[in-house]
Structure formats: C-alpha cells, structure tokens
Coordinates of C-alpha atoms in Angstrom, one line a residue:
M1 CA 7.7 -23.5 11.1
K2 CA 7.5 -22.5 14.7
E3 CA 11.3 -23.6 15.2
F4 CA 12.0 -21.5 12.2
G5 CA 10.1 -18.3 13.4
R6 CA 12.0 -18.6 16.7
Q7 CA 15.4 -18.7 14.8
F8 CA 14.2 -15.6 12.9
L9 CA 13.3 -13.7 15.9
I10 CA 16.7 -14.6 17.3
L11 CA 18.3 -13.2 14.3
Q12 CA 16.8 -9.9 14.5
V13 CA 17.7 -9.5 18.2
I14 CA 21.3 -10.4 17.5
V15 CA 21.3 -7.9 14.7
S16 CA 19.9 -5.3 16.8
L17 CA 22.5 -5.8 19.7
V18 CA 25.3 -5.6 16.6
I19 CA 24.1 -2.4 15.8
C20 CA 23.8 -0.9 19.4
V21 CA 27.3 -2.1 20.0
D22 CA 28.6 -0.4 17.0
L23 CA 26.5 3.1 18.0
T24 CA 28.3 2.7 21.5
L25 CA 31.9 2.2 20.1
A26 CA 31.0 5.1 17.9
L27 CA 30.1 7.5 20.9
V28 CA 33.1 6.4 23.0
S29 CA 35.6 6.9 20.0
P30 CA 38.5 9.6 20.1
N31 CA 37.0 10.5 16.7
N32 CA 33.7 11.4 17.7
N33 CA 32.9 14.8 17.4
R34 CA 31.0 15.4 20.5
C35 CA 33.8 13.7 22.4
S36 CA 36.5 16.1 20.9
E37 CA 34.3 19.1 21.6
G38 CA 33.3 18.5 25.0
G39 CA 35.6 15.8 26.7
S40 CA 35.2 12.1 27.3
I41 CA 32.1 10.2 27.6
S42 CA 31.6 7.8 30.5
R43 CA 31.1 4.1 30.1
Q44 CA 27.7 4.6 31.8
D45 CA 26.9 7.1 29.4
A46 CA 27.8 4.9 26.5
F47 CA 25.7 2.0 28.0
K48 CA 22.6 4.1 28.0
A49 CA 22.9 4.9 24.9
G50 CA 23.4 1.5 23.3
F51 CA 20.3 0.5 25.5
A52 CA 18.4 3.2 24.3
G53 CA 19.5 2.3 20.6
F54 CA 18.2 -1.3 21.2
A55 CA 14.9 0.1 22.8
F56 CA 14.2 2.1 19.9
L57 CA 14.8 -0.9 17.5
A58 CA 12.6 -3.1 19.5
G59 CA 9.9 -0.8 19.9
S60 CA 9.5 1.0 16.8
P61 CA 6.4 0.6 14.5
E62 CA 8.5 -0.9 12.0
T63 CA 10.0 -3.6 13.8
A64 CA 7.7 -4.3 16.4
F65 CA 5.9 -7.8 16.3
G66 CA 2.4 -6.9 15.3
F67 CA -0.2 -4.4 16.3
D68 CA -1.9 -4.8 19.7
N69 CA -5.2 -4.9 17.9
K70 CA -4.4 -7.9 15.8
V71 CA -6.9 -10.8 15.9
A72 CA -4.3 -13.5 16.4
S73 CA -0.6 -14.1 16.7
F74 CA 1.7 -16.4 14.0
D75 CA 4.9 -17.7 15.2
R76 CA 6.5 -17.1 11.6
P77 CA 8.5 -14.4 10.1
K78 CA 6.7 -11.3 8.7
R79 CA 7.4 -9.7 5.2
K80 CA 6.6 -6.1 6.1
G81 CA 8.3 -4.6 3.0
P82 CA 10.3 -1.2 3.5
K83 CA 8.2 1.7 4.1
P84 CA 8.1 4.2 1.1
N85 CA 10.3 7.3 1.6
D86 CA 8.3 9.5 -0.3
L87 CA 4.8 9.2 1.5
G88 CA 3.0 12.4 2.7
V89 CA 2.1 15.6 0.8
M90 CA 4.6 17.2 -1.5
K91 CA 5.3 18.4 -4.9
R92 CA 5.3 15.6 -7.4
M93 CA 5.6 14.8 -11.3
D94 CA 2.8 13.0 -13.0
I95 CA 3.1 10.4 -15.8
V96 CA 2.9 13.4 -18.4
G97 CA 5.6 15.4 -16.7
E98 CA 3.3 18.0 -15.1
E99 CA 4.1 19.1 -11.6
Y100 CA 1.3 18.8 -8.8
V101 CA 1.1 18.7 -5.3
G102 CA -0.5 15.2 -3.9
L103 CA 0.2 12.0 -2.3
K104 CA 2.4 9.5 -3.9
H105 CA 1.0 8.1 -7.4
C106 CA 0.2 4.4 -7.5
G107 CA 2.5 3.2 -10.2
S108 CA 1.5 0.0 -12.6
A109 CA 0.5 -2.4 -10.1
P110 CA -3.1 -3.2 -9.3
N111 CA -2.5 -2.9 -5.6
C112 CA -3.1 0.8 -4.9
F113 CA -5.7 3.6 -5.3
V114 CA -5.3 7.3 -4.9
S115 CA -7.3 10.4 -5.3
T116 CA -4.7 12.8 -6.3
D117 CA -3.9 11.1 -9.5
N118 CA -5.4 12.6 -12.6
I119 CA -8.4 10.2 -13.6
E120 CA -7.4 10.9 -17.3
D121 CA -3.9 9.9 -16.7
D122 CA -4.5 6.8 -14.6
P123 CA -8.2 5.6 -14.3
D124 CA -7.1 2.3 -13.1
H125 CA -5.9 3.6 -9.6
N126 CA -7.8 7.0 -9.4
I127 CA -10.5 7.3 -6.9
P128 CA -12.7 10.3 -5.8
S129 CA -11.8 12.2 -2.9
W130 CA -13.9 12.3 0.5
S131 CA -16.0 15.4 1.5
W132 CA -16.9 16.4 5.2
P133 CA -20.6 17.3 5.8
E134 CA -21.6 20.8 4.7
E135 CA -22.8 21.7 8.2
Y136 CA -19.1 21.4 9.2
G137 CA -18.0 24.4 7.3
D138 CA -14.6 25.2 7.3
D139 CA -14.0 23.1 10.4
R140 CA -11.4 21.1 9.3
K141 CA -10.2 20.0 13.0
K142 CA -14.0 18.6 13.6
A143 CA -13.6 16.7 10.3
F144 CA -10.1 15.1 11.3
E145 CA -11.3 14.2 14.6
Q146 CA -14.1 12.1 12.8
L147 CA -11.6 10.8 10.5
V148 CA -9.3 9.5 13.5
S149 CA -12.5 8.2 15.3
T150 CA -13.5 6.2 12.1
I151 CA -10.1 4.6 11.5
N152 CA -9.7 3.7 15.3
S153 CA -13.1 1.9 15.0
Y154 CA -11.8 -0.1 12.0
E155 CA -12.4 -3.7 12.8
P156 CA -9.2 -6.1 11.8
G157 CA -10.1 -9.1 9.8
Q158 CA -13.2 -7.6 8.5
S159 CA -13.7 -9.5 4.8
N160 CA -10.7 -11.6 6.0
I161 CA -8.3 -8.9 5.8
D162 CA -6.0 -6.5 7.9
G163 CA -5.9 -9.5 10.8
G164 CA -2.7 -8.3 11.8
G165 CA -4.2 -5.1 13.2
F166 CA -3.4 -1.5 12.4
K167 CA -2.1 1.6 14.1
I168 CA -2.3 5.3 13.5
I169 CA 1.5 6.3 13.1
T170 CA 0.9 10.1 12.1
N171 CA -2.0 12.2 13.6
E172 CA -1.6 15.9 12.2
S173 CA -4.2 18.6 11.7
S174 CA -4.5 17.9 8.1
Y175 CA -2.8 14.6 7.8
I176 CA -3.3 11.2 8.8
Y177 CA -1.1 8.0 8.1
T178 CA -2.0 4.5 9.2
Q179 CA -0.3 1.3 8.8
F180 CA -2.2 -2.1 8.3
E181 CA -0.8 -5.5 8.5
S182 CA -2.2 -8.8 6.9
L183 CA -2.5 -11.8 9.5
K184 CA -0.4 -14.7 8.3
N185 CA 2.2 -13.1 6.4
G186 CA 2.8 -9.9 8.0
Y187 CA 2.4 -7.7 4.8
Y188 CA 2.2 -3.9 5.6
D189 CA -0.1 -1.6 3.6
D190 CA -0.2 2.3 4.1
L191 CA -3.3 4.4 4.2
E192 CA -3.3 8.0 4.1
V193 CA -5.7 10.7 4.1
A194 CA -5.0 14.4 3.8
Y195 CA -6.6 17.9 3.3
I196 CA -4.6 19.5 0.4
D197 CA -5.3 23.2 -0.6
G198 CA -6.5 23.3 -4.1
Y199 CA -8.4 20.1 -4.1
G200 CA -11.7 21.6 -2.8
K201 CA -13.0 23.3 0.3
R202 CA -14.2 20.4 2.0
N203 CA -12.3 17.6 0.2
V204 CA -10.1 14.9 1.8
Q205 CA -7.6 13.1 -0.2
V206 CA -7.0 9.4 0.3
R207 CA -4.4 6.8 -0.7
S208 CA -4.2 3.2 -0.1
S209 CA -1.3 1.0 -1.1
S210 CA 0.5 -2.2 -0.8
R211 CA 4.2 -2.3 -0.3
I212 CA 5.3 -5.5 -1.6
G213 CA 3.9 -7.8 -4.4
Y214 CA 2.0 -7.0 -7.6
L215 CA -1.6 -8.0 -6.7
D216 CA -3.4 -7.2 -3.7
F217 CA -6.5 -9.6 -4.1
G218 CA -8.9 -6.8 -3.4
V219 CA -7.3 -5.8 0.2
N220 CA -7.0 -2.0 -0.6
A221 CA -10.4 -1.8 -2.1
K222 CA -12.0 -3.8 1.0
R223 CA -10.1 -1.5 3.3
I224 CA -11.2 1.6 1.6
N225 CA -14.9 0.8 1.0
Y226 CA -15.2 -0.1 4.8
I227 CA -13.9 3.1 6.0
A228 CA -16.1 5.1 3.3
K229 CA -19.0 3.3 4.3
D230 CA -18.6 4.3 8.0
L231 CA -18.2 7.9 7.1
R232 CA -21.3 7.9 4.8
S233 CA -23.1 6.8 7.8
K234 CA -21.8 9.9 9.4
G235 CA -23.0 12.2 6.6
W236 CA -20.1 12.2 4.5
D237 CA -19.8 12.2 0.8
A238 CA -17.3 9.2 0.7
P239 CA -17.4 7.2 -2.4
G240 CA -15.7 3.8 -2.3
V241 CA -13.8 1.8 -5.0
E242 CA -16.4 0.9 -7.5
Y243 CA -15.7 -2.4 -9.3
K244 CA -17.6 -1.4 -12.5
T245 CA -15.3 1.6 -13.1
H246 CA -11.9 -0.6 -12.1
Q247 CA -12.3 -3.7 -14.1
N248 CA -8.5 -4.0 -14.9
Y249 CA -8.0 -4.3 -11.0
V250 CA -11.0 -6.7 -10.9
I251 CA -9.7 -9.0 -13.4
Q252 CA -6.3 -9.0 -12.4
N253 CA -7.1 -9.8 -8.7
E254 CA -9.4 -12.2 -9.5
I255 CA -12.3 -10.4 -7.4
E256 CA -15.6 -12.2 -7.8

C-alpha cells in the first residue's frame, strides 16, 4: 500500500510538471496575445511563470496533502472529490421551481444538511438556522468572529470523524467556508455558514455536505452537532441535527 501511495504521489507531480511546461510553452508562443502586444517574453520570465504554476498546484488547498491539524498521516491515495462549483450564497431554484436566495440544496443522498431548504419540501435535509445572542444586537461582525473562533477550536478526530483535519478557506464578513478531511481515505466535506438577508435579523444559515458517496455514516450530523454545542455554550440558539426528526438519515446510515 505504501509503494502504491508513493507511485500515486509521483504521478501527481508528473502531471503538475506537464501542466506547467504547457503553460510555459503557451507564454513563449508567438501566438500568445501578450507577446504580440508587448514584444517577446524572456526565458527567465517563462521559467518563473512555469515554476509559479507548479507552486500553485502543489500548495493549493485542493491539491495539498492533508491539513496541518490532522491527527495522523496515511501514505495512501486521497479521494477528495471535486469541489462543487456552486457553493456560496446565490439565487437558486427549489424543488418545486420557485426562486430563492440561499445555500446549495442537498439533493437526495442522506449525506447533507442545509438550513435554507424549505422544511416542507425537504424535511430529510432541512435543519434549523443558528441565532447569535440577543445582547449582540445587530453586531454581525462580533457574531462571525465568534463563529470563526468556534470553527478554529474544532477538534479533528472527535467522534472518530474529520481526522484529516480542516481549514477555513473563505472568511468574509457574512460567509465562512471550511473544508474537512477524513483520516484514512481523505474524503472532503464542505461546511458553510452565512448571514443572508431575509432569513431573520440574527440568524446564520448552515450547510454541511459530503462531496462523494451516497452515505456519510453520521459524519455531517456529528460535525454540525459538535459545533452547535460549542455555540450554545456561548449563548447562541444553535440547534443540531435531531435524529428523531431525521429518521431516514438515521436508518440509511445505520446510526445507533
């Protein structure tokens, strides 16, 4: 298995180098628009561009080999799955064809929860939003600073999940996006929290979902419940995933 993991790693490096060489050739090509507009590009500049491309591929969150806060390392191929291209807050269509502004809907698989889906349309995946303490008033900045602090204090490996660690990828005034990785297989899950106008004065919307596979064996529920519990200790009204109201999820994922 270790030898296979090394071969897989070498293959990734080779592919990255091929891409960078291709980028370099494109830059020095006489058909390159930048060259035709402003003259030729030096070999040194081309090399720098190719090396920068390799550094980007090697260091980006999607291609890096695990997160710094992982509990252990495994020399085996990772199955991260592609990052969904429609994460974030945007206009969407619900399952009955009505337009709304919210987070990405879950689909049919029992491996996702989201608070912006209508509970009447999708009770299996809907969860309540979180509300920051009343004493914060309209201080959204304070609320999101506390959300960031809470996420950063998350314990990789709790309840035997997310042992590969996690990282906040996007940290904005009204939106936080975090990636989590499983320990052995390197599956990636996506967690989003967002303030969206029209959903309540102090409400924060939540979405946690697996990228690949059909079942999650309770991972997303455990992650949400861990973070929600921490927020409740800080005065938030932060419900978790109630198994009694999500029996289809419990049964399919064989949660005891």
